[in-house]
Amino acid sequence: MKVSKLLIPTLREVPAEAEIASHCLMLRAGYMRKLAAGVYSYLPLGLRTLKKIEAIVREEMDRAGAQELLMSALLPAESYQKSGRWEVFGPSMFRLKDRNGRDFCLGPTHEEIFTQTVINEVRSYKEYPMTLYQIQTKYRDERRPRFGVIRGREFVMKDAYSFDRNDAELDQSYQAMYDAYCRIFDRLGLDYTVVDADSGAMGGSGSQEFMVKSEIGEDGIAFCEKCGYAANFEKAVCTVQASDDKPELLPMQKVSTPHVRTIEELTDFLKTTPKAFAKTLLYRADDKIVAAMVRGDRELNEVKLQNKLGCIELEMADADTVCRITNAAVGFAGPVNLPIEVYCDLEVAEMVNMIVGANETDFHFENVNINRDFKPTAVLDLRLIEKGDPCPHCGEPMGVAQGIEVGHIFKLGTKYSDALGLTFLDENGEEKTVTMGCYGIGVSRCLSAVLEQNNDENGMIWPVAIAPYQAIVVPVNYNDPTQSKMADEIYTSLQEQGIEVLLDDRDERPGVKFKDADLIGIPVRITVGKKAADGLVEYKLRTGSSATDLSVEEAVRTAVTYIQENR
Ligand code: ATP
Ligand code: MG
């Protein structure tokens, strides 16, 4: 492709809307343009890279024995109503009605539709195990679309669904997807970590996420360098060491704490530390109000609480509700005589003589002790993991990082097959329920994730495997007949050998051409300049700092070998 003919509207300025490197670069390098919040158009270079990622995903899915099909994005409501997710998705589902008033949505994910397809089309138990997949556009009206295609409202996902006759088969299907995901993310050149993920809200027996460590990642991950345990924050197990010294239980007493609302104010006022205090937080769980307690210096992990309660919606109770239930202003809630269920974190259960709110404005209790002064409904792991917490497997202090979730694999079990009625008759004529798994990859999100890990001050640095073009030939002066003849030759020769190559035939200053080649991140650059008269060109890799003078044949040969070895 000749650059003069290519739609590649690069920008010199850093676009104001872009907060992160990948987003900024995709706009600057003319890979994509924004249409609305979280909605983007792919221009030619962006689309080529997206298609290459898709091709890798497709190859590895096929290699793993999954079969590709393609579902509509426009979906009738019925199967989502049957599974209950018509409600569960809430405002994040794009909904619409047809001219007859019938409900539709734009598919956010397709468990129901695949399940229904298998119900309709699979005739015999012998057809299982079966894994189906598609690479398709998804719609979610995200609360905060941001970071370009990292969190879009329209995005490309590869979603796969496995259908098995029993748990042992599901384990195998799941493992096949796990292995395929590792090959995919390896081929994309991503540095990633597989973490245990929460499977509570969706049901199911196991779930892992593929995380790309990155400061801009929206998910917290905890990992142990020693034993390899890794989990996302929602799932990460917090342990508590029971202390050996058992201080004497002191009598509970009420203390006046006027105008003290925050933990900082309280600890200043009582001259103590947040560790001596237990927070009592009130939540609305569907239609009941519950309390949850964590130590004063800890954060509550809402996912853990939600899983315990099995509720669909969990949100902090509003101020009016808190006042009504505690009979006190916000900031003075405590577990003693609280007329609702109280869930206690493991650490709180180990506390002795703790300080809590007194359910009375401007008062706290000191020396409160669990089971003596209040009886919790349950004691469980409720807190959010922190850096340095002991690994639940080996006890070593854990590290934390931010991650971008690029893939998610999930043992669903029978949630959807039960809801929609996907059963089979086994070889003995006995009716059994099909057990399922689901497996997603954020194909368009991968584009950004790769870029986040592969860029420098000059622009993008694409791995050969997904670069929009693998090589670029840059004649310094295309009006010079020697240079243009040589550049054309190299261009044709590379094309003939199956290399995807650009020829920068524009009448631009060399500085502009080099800047653009670096910005759009083409892995191999062959520059044809003054030394063309001596039969020499400059060979340079986007990843390397220095250029080498080579003969035309050598340059072409080196480029072809390098690209073939890395694609
Ligand atoms: P997140 O926690 O980031 O919102 P999710 O867990 O809701 O994602 P899944 O339902 O597991 O997402 O979807 C499978 C994959 O699709 C994710 O692992 C992610 O890579 C990708 N994905 C999800 N939401 C978006 C989005 N809004 N924009 C781009 N990719 C997305
Ligand atoms: Mg997920």
XYZ file of C-alpha atoms and ligand atoms in Angstrom:
599
model
C 0.000 0.000 0.000
C 1.246 3.435 -0.861
C 1.091 5.884 2.014
C -0.078 8.663 -0.335
C -3.255 6.634 -0.925
C -3.782 5.467 2.650
C -6.394 7.044 4.913
C -4.103 7.730 7.819
C -5.056 11.062 9.360
C -2.313 11.447 11.959
C -2.549 14.269 14.479
C 0.373 16.337 15.748
C -1.439 17.412 18.908
C -2.297 15.176 21.830
C -6.108 14.897 21.773
C -7.687 16.393 24.878
C -10.149 13.523 25.339
C -7.405 10.902 25.760
C -6.250 10.139 29.295
C -4.046 7.124 28.631
C -1.241 6.260 26.214
C -3.092 3.716 24.075
C -6.139 5.898 23.579
C -4.047 8.934 22.764
C -1.901 6.994 20.300
C -4.839 5.418 18.506
C -6.286 8.867 17.907
C -2.958 10.480 17.006
C -1.929 7.667 14.671
C -5.286 7.765 12.891
C -6.362 4.282 13.994
C -9.794 5.281 15.191
C -12.169 8.158 15.837
C -14.802 8.747 18.484
C -18.468 8.912 17.480
C -19.986 9.144 20.958
C -18.896 8.251 24.484
C -17.589 4.683 24.268
C -18.439 4.369 20.564
C -15.648 4.392 17.994
C -15.058 3.985 14.270
C -12.009 2.033 13.199
C -10.029 3.628 10.387
C -7.961 1.409 8.056
C -4.910 0.872 10.286
C -6.991 0.254 13.398
C -9.212 -2.186 11.564
C -6.257 -4.141 10.175
C -4.855 -4.628 13.667
C -8.256 -5.535 15.072
C -8.707 -8.132 12.307
C -5.305 -9.610 13.057
C -6.195 -10.016 16.708
C -9.451 -11.634 15.629
C -7.554 -13.993 13.331
C -5.283 -15.152 16.151
C -8.261 -15.670 18.439
C -10.081 -17.600 15.702
C -7.096 -19.828 14.928
C -6.636 -20.783 18.539
C -10.344 -21.344 19.144
C -10.484 -23.599 16.095
C -7.336 -25.402 17.214
C -9.022 -26.048 20.578
C -11.930 -27.686 18.746
C -14.457 -24.884 19.195
C -16.872 -24.172 16.308
C -17.533 -20.676 15.077
C -20.977 -19.331 14.401
C -22.449 -15.849 14.394
C -25.466 -14.629 16.323
C -27.360 -11.437 15.857
C -26.616 -8.439 18.042
C -30.332 -7.570 18.002
C -31.963 -9.997 20.400
C -35.547 -10.657 21.472
C -36.137 -10.255 25.206
C -37.700 -13.631 25.942
C -34.669 -15.748 26.784
C -33.211 -12.971 28.951
C -36.553 -12.753 30.734
C -36.471 -16.489 31.339
C -32.967 -16.377 32.830
C -33.809 -13.302 34.933
C -31.108 -11.195 33.330
C -33.552 -8.846 31.651
C -33.789 -7.338 35.164
C -30.267 -8.095 36.372
C -28.586 -6.112 33.606
C -30.530 -3.043 34.654
C -29.468 0.207 32.986
C -26.394 -1.348 31.387
C -28.544 -3.118 28.794
C -29.467 -1.211 25.623
C -33.166 -1.890 25.140
C -35.487 -1.111 22.284
C -38.888 -1.993 20.923
C -39.790 -2.978 17.390
C -42.711 -1.386 15.506
C -45.109 -3.864 17.122
C -43.994 -2.985 20.625
C -42.019 -6.174 21.143
C -38.994 -5.897 23.489
C -35.483 -6.337 22.156
C -32.008 -5.611 23.428
C -28.607 -5.185 21.897
C -26.746 -8.223 23.176
C -24.402 -7.553 26.111
C -23.345 -11.247 26.207
C -25.025 -14.302 24.725
C -25.336 -17.135 27.268
C -29.109 -17.303 26.824
C -29.035 -17.234 23.043
C -26.413 -19.973 22.745
C -28.279 -22.104 25.264
C -31.483 -21.655 23.288
C -29.684 -22.556 20.057
C -28.383 -25.772 21.555
C -31.876 -26.583 22.875
C -33.249 -26.105 19.376
C -30.531 -27.740 17.324
C -28.773 -30.497 19.239
C -30.528 -33.834 18.829
C -28.424 -36.384 20.648
C -26.250 -36.680 23.736
C -23.568 -37.921 21.365
C -23.112 -34.408 20.026
C -21.691 -33.301 23.394
C -19.161 -32.161 24.484
C -19.482 -29.140 22.223
C -17.943 -25.669 22.380
C -19.390 -22.918 20.209
C -18.040 -19.427 19.768
C -18.444 -16.189 17.880
C -16.494 -12.989 17.388
C -19.147 -10.352 17.540
C -20.036 -6.829 18.557
C -21.445 -6.392 22.058
C -23.356 -3.514 23.583
C -23.286 -2.384 27.193
C -24.402 0.998 28.368
C -21.459 1.250 30.777
C -21.739 3.648 33.684
C -18.316 5.093 32.841
C -17.187 4.418 29.301
C -13.577 5.475 29.175
C -10.029 4.943 28.020
C -11.065 4.546 24.398
C -11.767 0.947 23.470
C -10.758 -0.357 26.900
C -14.242 0.338 28.191
C -16.503 0.957 25.258
C -20.263 0.839 25.006
C -19.895 -1.005 21.714
C -17.007 -3.467 21.613
C -15.852 -6.642 19.937
C -15.878 -9.740 22.079
C -15.034 -13.340 21.390
C -17.545 -15.298 23.411
C -17.486 -19.068 23.642
C -19.826 -21.459 25.422
C -19.160 -25.086 26.279
C -21.852 -27.742 26.661
C -20.965 -30.890 28.569
C -22.689 -33.910 30.001
C -20.982 -33.869 33.393
C -18.511 -31.957 35.552
C -15.525 -34.004 34.443
C -16.216 -33.094 30.821
C -16.697 -29.462 31.789
C -13.296 -29.514 33.491
C -11.765 -30.679 30.218
C -13.579 -28.096 28.096
C -12.550 -25.387 30.553
C -8.930 -26.518 30.478
C -8.938 -26.493 26.658
C -10.104 -22.862 26.731
C -7.556 -21.979 29.416
C -4.775 -23.381 27.217
C -6.120 -21.613 24.126
C -6.247 -18.308 26.019
C -2.614 -18.680 27.069
C -1.619 -19.274 23.436
C -3.676 -16.294 22.272
C -2.265 -13.844 24.795
C 1.264 -15.172 24.210
C 0.862 -14.600 20.479
C -0.423 -11.074 21.110
C 2.819 -10.427 22.982
C 0.986 -9.590 26.209
C 2.541 -9.877 29.627
C -0.401 -11.251 31.623
C -1.328 -12.958 34.871
C -4.153 -15.446 35.403
C -6.082 -14.685 38.567
C -8.864 -16.400 40.488
C -12.044 -14.458 39.982
C -15.345 -14.246 41.709
C -18.063 -16.495 40.352
C -20.677 -15.756 42.970
C -23.114 -13.423 41.312
C -23.398 -15.552 38.166
C -23.381 -18.852 40.035
C -20.956 -21.505 38.911
C -18.039 -23.268 40.408
C -14.899 -21.572 39.198
C -13.676 -18.620 37.277
C -10.396 -17.086 36.221
C -9.465 -13.825 34.600
C -6.566 -13.015 32.326
C -5.145 -9.733 33.529
C -2.649 -7.458 31.876
C -0.768 -5.627 34.616
C -1.001 -1.928 33.983
C -1.245 1.198 36.085
C -4.365 2.216 34.235
C -6.090 -1.132 34.855
C -9.428 -0.820 36.613
C -9.180 -4.127 38.490
C -7.053 -4.692 41.567
C -5.126 -7.940 41.674
C -3.267 -9.532 44.556
C -0.475 -11.977 43.854
C 2.070 -14.033 45.716
C 5.540 -14.105 44.171
C 6.433 -17.178 46.189
C 3.697 -19.713 45.463
C 2.012 -18.128 42.445
C -1.405 -17.572 44.034
C -3.143 -14.683 42.291
C -6.682 -13.398 42.595
C -8.586 -10.285 41.790
C -9.459 -8.071 44.738
C -13.075 -9.205 44.726
C -12.057 -12.798 45.188
C -8.740 -12.578 47.086
C -9.020 -14.537 50.312
C -8.078 -12.644 53.477
C -6.853 -14.646 56.413
C -6.512 -13.591 60.007
C -3.958 -14.707 62.547
C -5.516 -15.365 65.929
C -3.432 -13.607 68.542
C -2.047 -15.590 71.475
C -2.318 -12.928 74.125
C -5.844 -12.760 75.398
C -6.394 -9.429 77.135
C -8.971 -9.218 79.839
C -12.472 -8.299 78.652
C -13.313 -4.915 80.168
C -16.821 -3.729 80.960
C -18.546 -2.029 78.058
C -19.021 1.696 78.564
C -20.628 4.517 76.692
C -18.434 7.517 75.866
C -19.472 10.908 74.647
C -17.957 11.721 71.236
C -19.623 14.989 70.272
C -19.549 15.997 66.579
C -17.212 13.160 65.773
C -18.215 11.635 62.439
C -15.201 10.222 60.670
C -12.742 7.609 61.831
C -9.948 10.192 61.808
C -11.945 12.498 64.048
C -12.803 9.629 66.344
C -9.269 8.302 66.683
C -7.975 11.838 67.327
C -10.652 12.412 69.893
C -10.188 9.105 71.729
C -6.401 9.119 71.178
C -6.409 5.666 69.685
C -5.789 4.023 66.297
C -8.295 2.936 63.654
C -7.386 -0.673 64.486
C -9.117 -0.323 67.858
C -12.359 0.590 66.140
C -14.854 -1.512 64.194
C -16.907 0.156 61.457
C -20.553 -0.823 61.132
C -21.787 -0.209 57.600
C -25.427 -0.417 56.623
C -26.385 -1.828 53.235
C -29.566 -2.225 51.301
C -29.534 -5.810 49.976
C -32.477 -6.034 47.554
C -35.282 -5.127 49.953
C -33.694 -5.689 53.353
C -31.184 -3.643 55.321
C -28.188 -5.411 56.828
C -25.073 -4.329 58.702
C -21.523 -5.379 57.932
C -18.509 -4.834 60.164
C -14.831 -4.467 59.318
C -11.931 -3.122 61.355
C -11.554 0.665 61.304
C -8.493 0.593 59.047
C -10.009 -1.847 56.515
C -12.296 -1.619 53.527
C -15.331 -3.812 53.083
C -15.376 -6.037 49.973
C -18.940 -5.638 48.731
C -18.705 -8.639 46.410
C -17.978 -10.942 49.331
C -20.959 -9.545 51.216
C -23.208 -9.811 48.169
C -22.210 -13.443 47.621
C -22.973 -14.289 51.236
C -26.367 -12.621 51.026
C -27.151 -13.930 47.550
C -28.807 -10.649 46.648
C -29.073 -9.054 43.197
C -28.585 -5.423 44.235
C -26.335 -4.291 47.035
C -25.795 -0.647 47.821
C -24.963 1.424 50.853
C -28.079 2.445 52.727
C -28.957 6.119 52.358
C -28.692 8.546 55.277
C -32.429 8.465 56.057
C -32.413 4.701 56.333
C -29.318 4.727 58.544
C -30.945 7.260 60.866
C -34.194 5.308 60.981
C -32.556 1.974 61.787
C -29.944 3.253 64.257
C -31.998 6.071 65.771
C -28.904 8.216 65.417
C -27.144 10.487 62.972
C -24.904 8.926 60.316
C -21.534 8.028 61.844
C -22.778 6.428 65.064
C -23.953 2.997 63.900
C -22.854 0.034 65.964
C -23.790 -3.636 66.463
C -25.083 -3.462 70.024
C -28.866 -3.857 70.030
C -29.038 -3.191 66.306
C -32.347 -4.659 65.091
C -30.995 -6.065 61.800
C -28.672 -8.851 60.657
C -25.009 -8.114 61.440
C -22.246 -9.704 59.362
C -18.818 -9.571 60.913
C -15.446 -9.815 59.240
C -13.083 -12.499 60.571
C -10.768 -9.836 61.910
C -13.532 -8.103 63.861
C -14.344 -11.421 65.505
C -10.762 -11.499 66.862
C -10.947 -7.972 68.303
C -11.062 -7.471 72.041
C -12.458 -4.379 73.756
C -13.312 -2.671 70.494
C -14.815 0.760 69.952
C -18.063 0.926 67.991
C -20.860 3.417 67.388
C -23.547 3.457 70.133
C -26.585 3.934 67.848
C -27.036 7.267 69.584
C -25.943 10.600 68.163
C -22.634 11.775 69.646
C -21.908 8.525 71.511
C -19.714 5.475 71.064
C -19.223 2.331 73.092
C -15.807 1.285 74.324
C -14.798 -2.249 75.315
C -17.365 -3.971 73.177
C -16.834 -7.701 72.782
C -18.362 -10.045 70.259
C -20.789 -12.682 71.571
C -20.885 -10.913 74.942
C -22.262 -7.541 73.837
C -23.690 -8.503 70.470
C -24.240 -11.698 68.508
C -23.362 -11.505 64.818
C -25.556 -13.269 62.274
C -22.374 -14.683 60.735
C -18.612 -14.250 60.878
C -16.907 -14.437 57.506
C -14.180 -13.052 55.275
C -15.603 -9.680 54.282
C -12.698 -7.362 53.769
C -10.748 -6.112 50.814
C -7.236 -7.449 50.524
C -4.291 -5.041 50.939
C -0.662 -5.000 49.924
C 1.437 -7.069 52.328
C -1.457 -9.250 53.546
C -0.407 -12.866 54.004
C -0.967 -15.199 51.045
C -3.831 -17.566 51.934
C -1.798 -20.488 50.575
C 1.752 -19.943 51.822
C 1.568 -16.981 54.204
C 4.130 -14.822 52.371
C 3.281 -11.119 52.099
C 1.396 -10.503 48.867
C 1.904 -7.818 46.258
C -0.857 -5.870 44.594
C -1.163 -4.373 41.122
C -3.735 -2.949 38.784
C -4.832 -5.048 35.837
C -6.784 -4.786 32.591
C -9.118 -7.784 32.251
C -8.611 -9.087 28.715
C -10.209 -12.486 29.159
C -12.518 -14.334 31.484
C -13.249 -18.053 31.705
C -16.089 -19.342 33.785
C -17.582 -22.669 34.841
C -21.260 -21.798 34.777
C -22.639 -25.183 35.753
C -26.369 -25.512 35.140
C -27.512 -21.928 35.736
C -28.647 -21.294 32.163
C -29.508 -24.873 31.262
C -31.803 -25.008 34.295
C -33.382 -21.642 33.537
C -34.037 -22.405 29.882
C -34.432 -26.173 30.050
C -31.385 -27.635 28.326
C -31.400 -31.345 29.086
C -30.433 -34.509 27.255
C -31.279 -38.177 27.419
C -28.175 -40.170 28.251
C -27.342 -43.602 26.835
C -29.712 -45.181 29.389
C -32.556 -42.887 28.393
C -32.235 -40.918 31.622
C -32.815 -37.160 31.502
C -29.822 -35.054 32.611
C -29.035 -31.349 32.615
C -26.282 -30.028 30.372
C -23.500 -28.265 32.264
C -22.001 -25.142 30.728
C -18.956 -22.896 30.679
C -18.534 -19.453 29.163
C -15.353 -17.855 27.927
C -14.882 -14.251 26.846
C -12.069 -12.237 25.327
C -12.262 -8.474 24.903
C -10.925 -8.445 21.351
C -11.048 -4.674 20.920
C -9.844 -4.149 24.492
C -6.783 -6.274 23.599
C -5.783 -3.677 21.033
C -5.394 -1.095 23.769
C -3.891 -3.531 26.247
C -1.121 -4.470 23.798
C -0.454 -0.802 23.140
C -0.345 0.065 26.835
C 2.531 -2.400 27.149
C 4.193 -1.489 23.845
C 4.810 2.175 23.236
C 7.461 4.826 23.724
C 7.719 8.612 23.426
C 7.665 8.293 19.627
C 4.532 6.228 19.371
C 3.238 2.697 18.978
C 5.461 -0.393 18.904
C 3.411 -3.249 17.442
C 4.487 -6.848 17.721
C 4.908 -8.210 14.176
C 1.988 -10.603 14.739
C -0.615 -7.845 14.850
C 1.029 -4.807 13.255
C -1.268 -3.306 10.600
C 1.670 -3.515 8.178
C 4.837 -5.417 8.908
C 7.304 -3.192 7.081
C 7.576 0.313 5.683
C 9.893 1.507 2.941
C 10.805 5.170 3.358
C 12.529 6.901 0.441
C 14.016 10.099 1.856
C 13.323 11.881 -1.442
C 10.872 10.103 -3.717
C 11.552 12.673 -6.441
C 15.116 11.381 -6.733
C 15.012 8.751 -9.529
C 17.682 6.488 -7.958
C 15.883 6.505 -4.627
C 12.423 6.008 -6.051
C 13.566 3.148 -8.307
C 15.266 1.380 -5.399
C 12.362 1.985 -3.018
C 9.898 0.617 -5.599
C 12.060 -2.470 -6.055
C 12.216 -3.195 -2.343
C 8.488 -2.586 -2.006
C 7.653 -4.986 -4.842
C 10.105 -7.610 -3.692
C 8.685 -7.589 -0.142
C 5.143 -7.761 -1.475
C 6.046 -10.709 -3.679
C 7.339 -12.523 -0.628
C 4.057 -12.080 1.177
C 5.096 -9.195 3.403
C 2.486 -6.554 4.217
C 4.395 -3.442 3.345
C 3.863 0.312 3.077
C 5.739 2.585 0.705
C 5.957 6.171 1.909
C 5.816 7.823 -1.520
C 4.635 11.174 -0.132
C 6.344 14.426 -1.000
C 7.086 15.124 2.666
C 10.242 16.034 4.577
C 12.126 12.923 5.785
C 11.582 13.999 9.406
C 7.823 13.857 8.918
C 8.015 10.421 7.305
C 10.193 8.979 10.076
C 7.942 10.459 12.750
C 4.859 8.951 11.130
C 6.484 5.538 10.660
C 7.393 5.514 14.355
C 4.008 6.854 15.436
C 2.030 4.142 13.618
C 4.437 1.555 15.006
C 5.512 -0.418 11.931
C 8.015 -3.093 13.090
C 10.559 -2.904 10.221
C 11.686 0.259 8.446
C 13.881 0.304 5.359
C 15.103 3.794 4.515
C 16.347 4.619 1.043
C 18.487 7.767 1.175
C 21.707 9.239 -0.209
C 23.579 5.935 0.039
C 21.231 4.524 -2.590
C 23.837 5.656 -5.104
C 26.229 3.113 -3.473
C 23.566 0.415 -3.415
C 22.983 0.719 0.350
C 19.839 1.210 2.397
C 19.215 1.594 6.128
C 17.511 -1.236 8.004
C 15.917 -0.430 11.342
C 13.565 -2.183 13.751
C 10.976 -0.142 15.613
C 12.125 -1.856 18.807
C 15.830 -1.148 18.180
C 17.620 2.148 18.527
C 20.222 1.893 15.776
C 20.030 1.443 12.023
C 22.288 -0.792 9.915
C 23.478 -0.160 6.367
C 22.691 -3.149 4.182
C 22.562 -3.911 0.491
C 19.090 -4.053 -0.997
C 19.129 -7.860 -1.145
C 20.390 -8.158 2.416
C 17.812 -5.704 3.706
C 14.975 -7.554 2.000
C 16.246 -10.933 3.152
C 16.715 -9.747 6.752
C 13.253 -8.197 6.798
C 11.558 -11.303 5.403
C 13.347 -13.611 7.835
C 12.588 -11.389 10.824
C 8.917 -11.042 9.928
C 8.438 -14.723 9.176
C 10.038 -15.668 12.484
C 7.892 -13.293 14.495
C 4.482 -13.332 12.919
P -15.404 -5.501 33.256
O -15.242 -6.074 34.631
O -14.149 -4.923 32.695
O -16.591 -4.613 33.120
P -16.793 -7.875 32.621
O -16.235 -8.786 33.637
O -18.114 -7.277 32.817
O -15.715 -6.711 32.317
P -17.193 -10.062 30.809
O -18.652 -10.147 30.845
O -16.374 -11.039 31.565
O -16.753 -8.561 31.203
O -16.766 -9.976 29.279
C -15.689 -10.712 28.693
C -14.580 -9.789 28.254
O -15.066 -8.711 27.441
C -13.884 -9.108 29.398
O -12.904 -9.949 29.948
C -13.303 -7.879 28.746
O -12.042 -8.178 28.179
C -14.276 -7.562 27.638
N -15.133 -6.406 27.976
C -16.123 -6.356 28.888
N -16.705 -5.147 28.923
C -16.062 -4.393 28.005
C -16.214 -3.041 27.549
N -17.130 -2.244 28.051
N -15.388 -2.588 26.564
C -14.449 -3.413 26.042
N -14.268 -4.689 26.428
C -15.057 -5.188 27.389
Mg -15.394 -10.564 33.475
